[in-house]
Amino acid sequence: MKKSLIALALVGAFTAPAFAEEAAAPAAETPALTGNMTLASSYRFRGIDQTFGKPAIQGGFDYSHAATGLYIGNWNSTISSGAGYPEGNIEMDFYGGWKTTFAEDFGIDVGALYYRYPGSRARPLSGTNAKHPSANASGTVDNLELYVAGSWKFLTLKYSYAVSDYFDLPESKGTSYLEFNGNYDLGDGWGVNGHVGHLFAKDYKYASASLTGSDSISYTDWKFGVTKDLSGWVVGLSYVGTNAKGSCSKGEFYCFTNSLNESGNTGSRAKDAGRGIAVLSVTKTF
């Protein structure tokens, strides 16, 4: 979330089981290792700008075991320090869990996801109440969430719950995110997708000299997009929007600068990090 939020990143990874055959024996399922690489015109995590509107290079890998449903993976992206990661320039996600399908069209997925921003330094936020035990937090910005998802055909409902302070926001443990996603195959390499999510911010509220009182930093985000598979290269175009409060003229929470350092100095430019934007991407899975 931000001014010390952070983010991310709507990450989703799909793996396909591999099979080995033995003479005079049934086919045996073996683990599958896949990788992915993406170039995107912008990186939005739960609708919030993570790269100050600039392109991002992303990639990772997934290792799954079809017989047990267990999986682990890693995903990474370039980010802007101004998105709430002082001195940071990369996001690294590590996750693992278990998923299975039943009755053909139904599925369940449970796991944990750890976000880490190497080289970043958490710092107190202006307006933070000194009574918060983490008001003077320092160290690498990170976040740990547990998640559970249920799916039916091309629709998925997912709930994520932060078991640590949400990206080092003071006393934000228990922040959660509920999202509904759809991904429909139109055939001939074409696909459409949609997403709507809501962040339920726990306890933490921000205050600013330019505002009266405190405003919640909870918000709703959405996305609509289309994809085309071109000989294994998937080109995607989507529109991402939110109702996050990011007016820079009002000093709202989701107004991010182009940089942020450990001492709290900010860059010379600022943008509404929740503004609507079109995102173009190219992804290769191997």
PDB file of N, CA, C and O in Angstrom, residues 113-184:
ATOM      1  N   LEU A 113       2.524 -16.218   0.709  1.00  0.00           N
ATOM      2  CA  LEU A 113       3.278 -15.379  -0.221  1.00  0.00           C
ATOM      3  C   LEU A 113       4.068 -14.342   0.574  1.00  0.00           C
ATOM      4  O   LEU A 113       3.511 -13.602   1.382  1.00  0.00           O
ATOM      5  N   TYR A 114       5.383 -14.316   0.349  1.00  0.00           N
ATOM      6  CA  TYR A 114       6.267 -13.378   1.045  1.00  0.00           C
ATOM      7  C   TYR A 114       6.838 -12.377   0.046  1.00  0.00           C
ATOM      8  O   TYR A 114       7.457 -12.755  -0.949  1.00  0.00           O
ATOM      9  N   TYR A 115       6.602 -11.088   0.300  1.00  0.00           N
ATOM     10  CA  TYR A 115       7.113 -10.006  -0.533  1.00  0.00           C
ATOM     11  C   TYR A 115       8.347  -9.404   0.154  1.00  0.00           C
ATOM     12  O   TYR A 115       8.313  -9.094   1.338  1.00  0.00           O
ATOM     13  N   ARG A 116       9.400  -9.186  -0.614  1.00  0.00           N
ATOM     14  CA  ARG A 116      10.606  -8.581  -0.043  1.00  0.00           C
ATOM     15  C   ARG A 116      11.207  -7.605  -1.054  1.00  0.00           C
ATOM     16  O   ARG A 116      11.201  -7.858  -2.262  1.00  0.00           O
ATOM     17  N   TYR A 117      11.769  -6.496  -0.537  1.00  0.00           N
ATOM     18  CA  TYR A 117      12.330  -5.443  -1.381  1.00  0.00           C
ATOM     19  C   TYR A 117      13.786  -5.215  -0.975  1.00  0.00           C
ATOM     20  O   TYR A 117      14.095  -4.346  -0.156  1.00  0.00           O
ATOM     21  N   PRO A 118      14.714  -6.022  -1.515  1.00  0.00           N
ATOM     22  CA  PRO A 118      16.127  -5.960  -1.130  1.00  0.00           C
ATOM     23  C   PRO A 118      16.701  -4.548  -1.279  1.00  0.00           C
ATOM     24  O   PRO A 118      16.446  -3.857  -2.273  1.00  0.00           O
ATOM     25  N   GLY A 119      17.470  -4.141  -0.275  1.00  0.00           N
ATOM     26  CA  GLY A 119      18.107  -2.827  -0.320  1.00  0.00           C
ATOM     27  C   GLY A 119      17.237  -1.697   0.185  1.00  0.00           C
ATOM     28  O   GLY A 119      17.724  -0.578   0.382  1.00  0.00           O
ATOM     29  N   SER A 120      15.943  -1.950   0.389  1.00  0.00           N
ATOM     30  CA  SER A 120      15.046  -0.906   0.875  1.00  0.00           C
ATOM     31  C   SER A 120      15.194  -0.736   2.382  1.00  0.00           C
ATOM     32  O   SER A 120      15.672  -1.628   3.086  1.00  0.00           O
ATOM     33  N   ARG A 121      14.780   0.425   2.883  1.00  0.00           N
ATOM     34  CA  ARG A 121      14.848   0.703   4.308  1.00  0.00           C
ATOM     35  C   ARG A 121      13.526   1.305   4.763  1.00  0.00           C
ATOM     36  O   ARG A 121      13.161   2.403   4.364  1.00  0.00           O
ATOM     37  N   ALA A 122      12.797   0.560   5.607  1.00  0.00           N
ATOM     38  CA  ALA A 122      11.537   1.074   6.152  1.00  0.00           C
ATOM     39  C   ALA A 122      11.840   2.275   7.028  1.00  0.00           C
ATOM     40  O   ALA A 122      12.873   2.347   7.687  1.00  0.00           O
ATOM     41  N   ARG A 123      10.932   3.242   7.047  1.00  0.00           N
ATOM     42  CA  ARG A 123      11.127   4.424   7.878  1.00  0.00           C
ATOM     43  C   ARG A 123       9.776   4.884   8.411  1.00  0.00           C
ATOM     44  O   ARG A 123       8.722   4.554   7.855  1.00  0.00           O
ATOM     45  N   PRO A 124       9.755   5.669   9.509  1.00  0.00           N
ATOM     46  CA  PRO A 124       8.493   6.167  10.052  1.00  0.00           C
ATOM     47  C   PRO A 124       7.776   7.043   9.033  1.00  0.00           C
ATOM     48  O   PRO A 124       8.409   7.736   8.229  1.00  0.00           O
ATOM     49  N   LEU A 125       6.450   7.044   9.071  1.00  0.00           N
ATOM     50  CA  LEU A 125       5.660   7.887   8.188  1.00  0.00           C
ATOM     51  C   LEU A 125       5.314   9.188   8.883  1.00  0.00           C
ATOM     52  O   LEU A 125       5.056   9.215  10.079  1.00  0.00           O
ATOM     53  N   SER A 126       5.276  10.282   8.150  1.00  0.00           N
ATOM     54  CA  SER A 126       4.851  11.553   8.738  1.00  0.00           C
ATOM     55  C   SER A 126       3.405  11.419   9.168  1.00  0.00           C
ATOM     56  O   SER A 126       2.577  10.848   8.467  1.00  0.00           O
ATOM     57  N   GLY A 127       3.093  11.911  10.352  1.00  0.00           N
ATOM     58  CA  GLY A 127       1.720  11.829  10.846  1.00  0.00           C
ATOM     59  C   GLY A 127       1.449  10.567  11.626  1.00  0.00           C
ATOM     60  O   GLY A 127       0.387  10.409  12.202  1.00  0.00           O
ATOM     61  N   THR A 128       2.413   9.631  11.679  1.00  0.00           N
ATOM     62  CA  THR A 128       2.206   8.392  12.422  1.00  0.00           C
ATOM     63  C   THR A 128       2.192   8.676  13.913  1.00  0.00           C
ATOM     64  O   THR A 128       3.061   9.370  14.425  1.00  0.00           O
ATOM     65  N   ASN A 129       1.223   8.125  14.623  1.00  0.00           N
ATOM     66  CA  ASN A 129       1.119   8.317  16.059  1.00  0.00           C
ATOM     67  C   ASN A 129       2.247   7.579  16.759  1.00  0.00           C
ATOM     68  O   ASN A 129       2.480   6.403  16.524  1.00  0.00           O
ATOM     69  N   ALA A 130       2.960   8.260  17.645  1.00  0.00           N
ATOM     70  CA  ALA A 130       4.128   7.672  18.298  1.00  0.00           C
ATOM     71  C   ALA A 130       3.779   6.482  19.177  1.00  0.00           C
ATOM     72  O   ALA A 130       4.662   5.724  19.576  1.00  0.00           O
ATOM     73  N   LYS A 131       2.504   6.295  19.511  1.00  0.00           N
ATOM     74  CA  LYS A 131       2.126   5.171  20.369  1.00  0.00           C
ATOM     75  C   LYS A 131       2.277   3.831  19.651  1.00  0.00           C
ATOM     76  O   LYS A 131       2.336   2.785  20.279  1.00  0.00           O
ATOM     77  N   HIS A 132       2.317   3.881  18.316  1.00  0.00           N
ATOM     78  CA  HIS A 132       2.456   2.644  17.571  1.00  0.00           C
ATOM     79  C   HIS A 132       3.826   2.037  17.817  1.00  0.00           C
ATOM     80  O   HIS A 132       4.841   2.698  17.622  1.00  0.00           O
ATOM     81  N   PRO A 133       3.903   0.771  18.223  1.00  0.00           N
ATOM     82  CA  PRO A 133       5.200   0.151  18.512  1.00  0.00           C
ATOM     83  C   PRO A 133       6.106   0.064  17.306  1.00  0.00           C
ATOM     84  O   PRO A 133       7.317  -0.017  17.446  1.00  0.00           O
ATOM     85  N   SER A 134       5.538   0.094  16.103  1.00  0.00           N
ATOM     86  CA  SER A 134       6.358  -0.008  14.894  1.00  0.00           C
ATOM     87  C   SER A 134       6.561   1.340  14.216  1.00  0.00           C
ATOM     88  O   SER A 134       7.010   1.418  13.085  1.00  0.00           O
ATOM     89  N   ALA A 135       6.247   2.430  14.939  1.00  0.00           N
ATOM     90  CA  ALA A 135       6.360   3.760  14.340  1.00  0.00           C
ATOM     91  C   ALA A 135       7.794   4.082  13.953  1.00  0.00           C
ATOM     92  O   ALA A 135       8.032   4.883  13.055  1.00  0.00           O
ATOM     93  N   ASN A 136       8.758   3.458  14.627  1.00  0.00           N
ATOM     94  CA  ASN A 136      10.155   3.711  14.315  1.00  0.00           C
ATOM     95  C   ASN A 136      10.792   2.492  13.653  1.00  0.00           C
ATOM     96  O   ASN A 136      11.984   2.236  13.812  1.00  0.00           O
ATOM     97  N   ALA A 137       9.976   1.736  12.941  1.00  0.00           N
ATOM     98  CA  ALA A 137      10.474   0.525  12.286  1.00  0.00           C
ATOM     99  C   ALA A 137      11.584   0.854  11.303  1.00  0.00           C
ATOM    100  O   ALA A 137      11.601   1.901  10.675  1.00  0.00           O
ATOM    101  N   SER A 138      12.526  -0.046  11.201  1.00  0.00           N
ATOM    102  CA  SER A 138      13.603   0.105  10.226  1.00  0.00           C
ATOM    103  C   SER A 138      13.938  -1.271   9.697  1.00  0.00           C
ATOM    104  O   SER A 138      13.504  -2.289  10.228  1.00  0.00           O
ATOM    105  N   GLY A 139      14.719  -1.294   8.625  1.00  0.00           N
ATOM    106  CA  GLY A 139      15.054  -2.568   8.022  1.00  0.00           C
ATOM    107  C   GLY A 139      14.411  -2.701   6.658  1.00  0.00           C
ATOM    108  O   GLY A 139      13.752  -1.792   6.161  1.00  0.00           O
ATOM    109  N   THR A 140      14.578  -3.855   6.045  1.00  0.00           N
ATOM    110  CA  THR A 140      14.063  -4.090   4.701  1.00  0.00           C
ATOM    111  C   THR A 140      12.538  -4.152   4.704  1.00  0.00           C
ATOM    112  O   THR A 140      11.932  -4.810   5.541  1.00  0.00           O
ATOM    113  N   VAL A 141      11.908  -3.465   3.756  1.00  0.00           N
ATOM    114  CA  VAL A 141      10.456  -3.511   3.620  1.00  0.00           C
ATOM    115  C   VAL A 141      10.046  -4.901   3.157  1.00  0.00           C
ATOM    116  O   VAL A 141      10.638  -5.464   2.232  1.00  0.00           O
ATOM    117  N   ASP A 142       9.034  -5.469   3.815  1.00  0.00           N
ATOM    118  CA  ASP A 142       8.540  -6.784   3.408  1.00  0.00           C
ATOM    119  C   ASP A 142       7.085  -6.954   3.831  1.00  0.00           C
ATOM    120  O   ASP A 142       6.491  -6.066   4.441  1.00  0.00           O
ATOM    121  N   ASN A 143       6.515  -8.105   3.500  1.00  0.00           N
ATOM    122  CA  ASN A 143       5.128  -8.404   3.839  1.00  0.00           C
ATOM    123  C   ASN A 143       4.903  -9.902   3.678  1.00  0.00           C
ATOM    124  O   ASN A 143       5.415 -10.518   2.749  1.00  0.00           O
ATOM    125  N   LEU A 144       4.148 -10.489   4.606  1.00  0.00           N
ATOM    126  CA  LEU A 144       3.830 -11.913   4.534  1.00  0.00           C
ATOM    127  C   LEU A 144       2.322 -12.091   4.572  1.00  0.00           C
ATOM    128  O   LEU A 144       1.655 -11.577   5.475  1.00  0.00           O
ATOM    129  N   GLU A 145       1.788 -12.812   3.588  1.00  0.00           N
ATOM    130  CA  GLU A 145       0.349 -13.047   3.504  1.00  0.00           C
ATOM    131  C   GLU A 145       0.042 -14.533   3.358  1.00  0.00           C
ATOM    132  O   GLU A 145       0.810 -15.278   2.740  1.00  0.00           O
ATOM    133  N   LEU A 146      -1.095 -14.926   3.887  1.00  0.00           N
ATOM    134  CA  LEU A 146      -1.666 -16.236   3.641  1.00  0.00           C
ATOM    135  C   LEU A 146      -2.842 -16.041   2.693  1.00  0.00           C
ATOM    136  O   LEU A 146      -3.507 -14.997   2.732  1.00  0.00           O
ATOM    137  N   TYR A 147      -3.113 -17.020   1.829  1.00  0.00           N
ATOM    138  CA  TYR A 147      -4.210 -16.855   0.890  1.00  0.00           C
ATOM    139  C   TYR A 147      -4.958 -18.165   0.679  1.00  0.00           C
ATOM    140  O   TYR A 147      -4.427 -19.264   0.875  1.00  0.00           O
ATOM    141  N   VAL A 148      -6.206 -18.022   0.271  1.00  0.00           N
ATOM    142  CA  VAL A 148      -7.033 -19.164  -0.116  1.00  0.00           C
ATOM    143  C   VAL A 148      -7.863 -18.725  -1.314  1.00  0.00           C
ATOM    144  O   VAL A 148      -8.352 -17.595  -1.366  1.00  0.00           O
ATOM    145  N   ALA A 149      -7.981 -19.603  -2.296  1.00  0.00           N
ATOM    146  CA  ALA A 149      -8.726 -19.277  -3.508  1.00  0.00           C
ATOM    147  C   ALA A 149      -9.587 -20.461  -3.920  1.00  0.00           C
ATOM    148  O   ALA A 149      -9.193 -21.611  -3.785  1.00  0.00           O
ATOM    149  N   GLY A 150     -10.763 -20.144  -4.428  1.00  0.00           N
ATOM    150  CA  GLY A 150     -11.647 -21.156  -4.981  1.00  0.00           C
ATOM    151  C   GLY A 150     -11.968 -20.801  -6.418  1.00  0.00           C
ATOM    152  O   GLY A 150     -12.133 -19.622  -6.748  1.00  0.00           O
ATOM    153  N   SER A 151     -12.031 -21.798  -7.290  1.00  0.00           N
ATOM    154  CA  SER A 151     -12.280 -21.511  -8.699  1.00  0.00           C
ATOM    155  C   SER A 151     -13.375 -22.401  -9.260  1.00  0.00           C
ATOM    156  O   SER A 151     -13.611 -23.522  -8.784  1.00  0.00           O
ATOM    157  N   TRP A 152     -14.045 -21.876 -10.279  1.00  0.00           N
ATOM    158  CA  TRP A 152     -15.036 -22.628 -11.047  1.00  0.00           C
ATOM    159  C   TRP A 152     -14.855 -22.256 -12.501  1.00  0.00           C
ATOM    160  O   TRP A 152     -14.989 -21.097 -12.878  1.00  0.00           O
ATOM    161  N   LYS A 153     -14.437 -23.235 -13.296  1.00  0.00           N
ATOM    162  CA  LYS A 153     -14.150 -22.999 -14.713  1.00  0.00           C
ATOM    163  C   LYS A 153     -13.169 -21.837 -14.853  1.00  0.00           C
ATOM    164  O   LYS A 153     -12.041 -21.926 -14.405  1.00  0.00           O
ATOM    165  N   PHE A 154     -13.583 -20.713 -15.439  1.00  0.00           N
ATOM    166  CA  PHE A 154     -12.673 -19.605 -15.696  1.00  0.00           C
ATOM    167  C   PHE A 154     -12.793 -18.482 -14.661  1.00  0.00           C
ATOM    168  O   PHE A 154     -12.236 -17.400 -14.842  1.00  0.00           O
ATOM    169  N   LEU A 155     -13.507 -18.724 -13.545  1.00  0.00           N
ATOM    170  CA  LEU A 155     -13.707 -17.716 -12.511  1.00  0.00           C
ATOM    171  C   LEU A 155     -12.989 -18.114 -11.223  1.00  0.00           C
ATOM    172  O   LEU A 155     -12.976 -19.285 -10.844  1.00  0.00           O
ATOM    173  N   THR A 156     -12.402 -17.125 -10.538  1.00  0.00           N
ATOM    174  CA  THR A 156     -11.664 -17.383  -9.299  1.00  0.00           C
ATOM    175  C   THR A 156     -11.954 -16.307  -8.261  1.00  0.00           C
ATOM    176  O   THR A 156     -11.948 -15.108  -8.574  1.00  0.00           O
ATOM    177  N   LEU A 157     -12.201 -16.744  -7.022  1.00  0.00           N
ATOM    178  CA  LEU A 157     -12.369 -15.838  -5.893  1.00  0.00           C
ATOM    179  C   LEU A 157     -11.223 -16.108  -4.929  1.00  0.00           C
ATOM    180  O   LEU A 157     -11.008 -17.253  -4.514  1.00  0.00           O
ATOM    181  N   LYS A 158     -10.468 -15.063  -4.560  1.00  0.00           N
ATOM    182  CA  LYS A 158      -9.271 -15.228  -3.732  1.00  0.00           C
ATOM    183  C   LYS A 158      -9.270 -14.247  -2.566  1.00  0.00           C
ATOM    184  O   LYS A 158      -9.638 -13.069  -2.726  1.00  0.00           O
ATOM    185  N   TYR A 159      -8.834 -14.728  -1.398  1.00  0.00           N
ATOM    186  CA  TYR A 159      -8.745 -13.890  -0.200  1.00  0.00           C
ATOM    187  C   TYR A 159      -7.330 -13.983   0.354  1.00  0.00           C
ATOM    188  O   TYR A 159      -6.814 -15.082   0.561  1.00  0.00           O
ATOM    189  N   SER A 160      -6.698 -12.828   0.576  1.00  0.00           N
ATOM    190  CA  SER A 160      -5.336 -12.764   1.120  1.00  0.00           C
ATOM    191  C   SER A 160      -5.360 -12.009   2.445  1.00  0.00           C
ATOM    192  O   SER A 160      -6.058 -10.999   2.580  1.00  0.00           O
ATOM    193  N   TYR A 161      -4.574 -12.487   3.413  1.00  0.00           N
ATOM    194  CA  TYR A 161      -4.573 -11.916   4.761  1.00  0.00           C
ATOM    195  C   TYR A 161      -3.137 -11.694   5.227  1.00  0.00           C
ATOM    196  O   TYR A 161      -2.334 -12.630   5.227  1.00  0.00           O
ATOM    197  N   ALA A 162      -2.804 -10.458   5.612  1.00  0.00           N
ATOM    198  CA  ALA A 162      -1.453 -10.123   6.048  1.00  0.00           C
ATOM    199  C   ALA A 162      -1.235 -10.556   7.501  1.00  0.00           C
ATOM    200  O   ALA A 162      -1.949 -10.106   8.397  1.00  0.00           O
ATOM    201  N   VAL A 163      -0.257 -11.421   7.721  1.00  0.00           N
ATOM    202  CA  VAL A 163       0.065 -11.876   9.075  1.00  0.00           C
ATOM    203  C   VAL A 163       1.223 -11.069   9.655  1.00  0.00           C
ATOM    204  O   VAL A 163       1.695 -11.352  10.762  1.00  0.00           O
ATOM    205  N   SER A 164       1.691 -10.077   8.909  1.00  0.00           N
ATOM    206  CA  SER A 164       2.689  -9.123   9.399  1.00  0.00           C
ATOM    207  C   SER A 164       2.136  -7.725   9.130  1.00  0.00           C
ATOM    208  O   SER A 164       1.088  -7.577   8.501  1.00  0.00           O
ATOM    209  N   ASP A 165       2.829  -6.691   9.617  1.00  0.00           N
ATOM    210  CA  ASP A 165       2.424  -5.341   9.243  1.00  0.00           C
ATOM    211  C   ASP A 165       2.471  -5.240   7.719  1.00  0.00           C
ATOM    212  O   ASP A 165       3.461  -5.619   7.089  1.00  0.00           O
ATOM    213  N   TYR A 166       1.396  -4.706   7.143  1.00  0.00           N
ATOM    214  CA  TYR A 166       1.240  -4.680   5.698  1.00  0.00           C
ATOM    215  C   TYR A 166       2.277  -3.759   5.066  1.00  0.00           C
ATOM    216  O   TYR A 166       2.176  -2.540   5.144  1.00  0.00           O
ATOM    217  N   PHE A 167       3.304  -4.336   4.474  1.00  0.00           N
ATOM    218  CA  PHE A 167       4.397  -3.588   3.880  1.00  0.00           C
ATOM    219  C   PHE A 167       4.951  -2.547   4.852  1.00  0.00           C
ATOM    220  O   PHE A 167       5.251  -1.424   4.475  1.00  0.00           O
ATOM    221  N   ASP A 168       5.031  -2.957   6.134  1.00  0.00           N
ATOM    222  CA  ASP A 168       5.620  -2.157   7.212  1.00  0.00           C
ATOM    223  C   ASP A 168       4.821  -0.916   7.587  1.00  0.00           C
ATOM    224  O   ASP A 168       5.351  -0.011   8.241  1.00  0.00           O
ATOM    225  N   LEU A 169       3.556  -0.847   7.226  1.00  0.00           N
ATOM    226  CA  LEU A 169       2.690   0.213   7.748  1.00  0.00           C
ATOM    227  C   LEU A 169       2.428  -0.078   9.223  1.00  0.00           C
ATOM    228  O   LEU A 169       2.085  -1.209   9.580  1.00  0.00           O
ATOM    229  N   PRO A 170       2.575   0.901  10.104  1.00  0.00           N
ATOM    230  CA  PRO A 170       2.402   0.663  11.536  1.00  0.00           C
ATOM    231  C   PRO A 170       1.046   0.045  11.885  1.00  0.00           C
ATOM    232  O   PRO A 170       0.006   0.507  11.428  1.00  0.00           O
ATOM    233  N   GLU A 171       1.081  -0.996  12.682  1.00  0.00           N
ATOM    234  CA  GLU A 171      -0.103  -1.676  13.206  1.00  0.00           C
ATOM    235  C   GLU A 171      -1.126  -2.026  12.129  1.00  0.00           C
ATOM    236  O   GLU A 171      -2.335  -1.917  12.328  1.00  0.00           O
ATOM    237  N   SER A 172      -0.644  -2.483  10.988  1.00  0.00           N
ATOM    238  CA  SER A 172      -1.546  -2.834   9.888  1.00  0.00           C
ATOM    239  C   SER A 172      -1.704  -4.339   9.724  1.00  0.00           C
ATOM    240  O   SER A 172      -2.303  -4.795   8.752  1.00  0.00           O
ATOM    241  N   LYS A 173      -1.150  -5.109  10.656  1.00  0.00           N
ATOM    242  CA  LYS A 173      -1.326  -6.561  10.618  1.00  0.00           C
ATOM    243  C   LYS A 173      -2.810  -6.887  10.596  1.00  0.00           C
ATOM    244  O   LYS A 173      -3.602  -6.298  11.348  1.00  0.00           O
ATOM    245  N   GLY A 174      -3.220  -7.795   9.731  1.00  0.00           N
ATOM    246  CA  GLY A 174      -4.628  -8.126   9.596  1.00  0.00           C
ATOM    247  C   GLY A 174      -5.284  -7.463   8.407  1.00  0.00           C
ATOM    248  O   GLY A 174      -6.448  -7.715   8.104  1.00  0.00           O
ATOM    249  N   THR A 175      -4.522  -6.622   7.683  1.00  0.00           N
ATOM    250  CA  THR A 175      -5.027  -6.059   6.433  1.00  0.00           C
ATOM    251  C   THR A 175      -5.312  -7.207   5.467  1.00  0.00           C
ATOM    252  O   THR A 175      -4.562  -8.181   5.398  1.00  0.00           O
ATOM    253  N   SER A 176      -6.399  -7.097   4.716  1.00  0.00           N
ATOM    254  CA  SER A 176      -6.757  -8.192   3.815  1.00  0.00           C
ATOM    255  C   SER A 176      -7.173  -7.656   2.446  1.00  0.00           C
ATOM    256  O   SER A 176      -7.469  -6.466   2.289  1.00  0.00           O
ATOM    257  N   TYR A 177      -7.182  -8.563   1.482  1.00  0.00           N
ATOM    258  CA  TYR A 177      -7.528  -8.197   0.108  1.00  0.00           C
ATOM    259  C   TYR A 177      -8.390  -9.295  -0.482  1.00  0.00           C
ATOM    260  O   TYR A 177      -8.024 -10.475  -0.485  1.00  0.00           O
ATOM    261  N   LEU A 178      -9.562  -8.906  -0.977  1.00  0.00           N
ATOM    262  CA  LEU A 178     -10.498  -9.836  -1.601  1.00  0.00           C
ATOM    263  C   LEU A 178     -10.597  -9.507  -3.079  1.00  0.00           C
ATOM    264  O   LEU A 178     -10.811  -8.348  -3.440  1.00  0.00           O
ATOM    265  N   GLU A 179     -10.454 -10.521  -3.930  1.00  0.00           N
ATOM    266  CA  GLU A 179     -10.489 -10.259  -5.366  1.00  0.00           C
ATOM    267  C   GLU A 179     -11.277 -11.332  -6.117  1.00  0.00           C
ATOM    268  O   GLU A 179     -11.325 -12.489  -5.721  1.00  0.00           O
ATOM    269  N   PHE A 180     -11.868 -10.894  -7.208  1.00  0.00           N
ATOM    270  CA  PHE A 180     -12.629 -11.778  -8.089  1.00  0.00           C
ATOM    271  C   PHE A 180     -12.052 -11.635  -9.483  1.00  0.00           C
ATOM    272  O   PHE A 180     -11.936 -10.527 -10.010  1.00  0.00           O
ATOM    273  N   ASN A 181     -11.636 -12.762 -10.074  1.00  0.00           N
ATOM    274  CA  ASN A 181     -10.957 -12.744 -11.371  1.00  0.00           C
ATOM    275  C   ASN A 181     -11.638 -13.669 -12.377  1.00  0.00           C
ATOM    276  O   ASN A 181     -12.156 -14.731 -12.005  1.00  0.00           O
ATOM    277  N   GLY A 182     -11.599 -13.267 -13.627  1.00  0.00           N
ATOM    278  CA  GLY A 182     -12.109 -14.090 -14.712  1.00  0.00           C
ATOM    279  C   GLY A 182     -11.131 -14.090 -15.868  1.00  0.00           C
ATOM    280  O   GLY A 182     -10.524 -13.061 -16.176  1.00  0.00           O
ATOM    281  N   ASN A 183     -10.948 -15.249 -16.485  1.00  0.00           N
ATOM    282  CA  ASN A 183     -10.027 -15.366 -17.616  1.00  0.00           C
ATOM    283  C   ASN A 183     -10.639 -16.340 -18.616  1.00  0.00           C
ATOM    284  O   ASN A 183     -10.642 -17.547 -18.388  1.00  0.00           O
ATOM    285  N   TYR A 184     -11.160 -15.814 -19.715  1.00  0.00           N
ATOM    286  CA  TYR A 184     -11.931 -16.636 -20.653  1.00  0.00           C
ATOM    287  C   TYR A 184     -11.207 -16.792 -21.987  1.00  0.00           C
ATOM    288  O   TYR A 184     -10.766 -15.817 -22.598  1.00  0.00           O
TER     289      TYR A 184
END
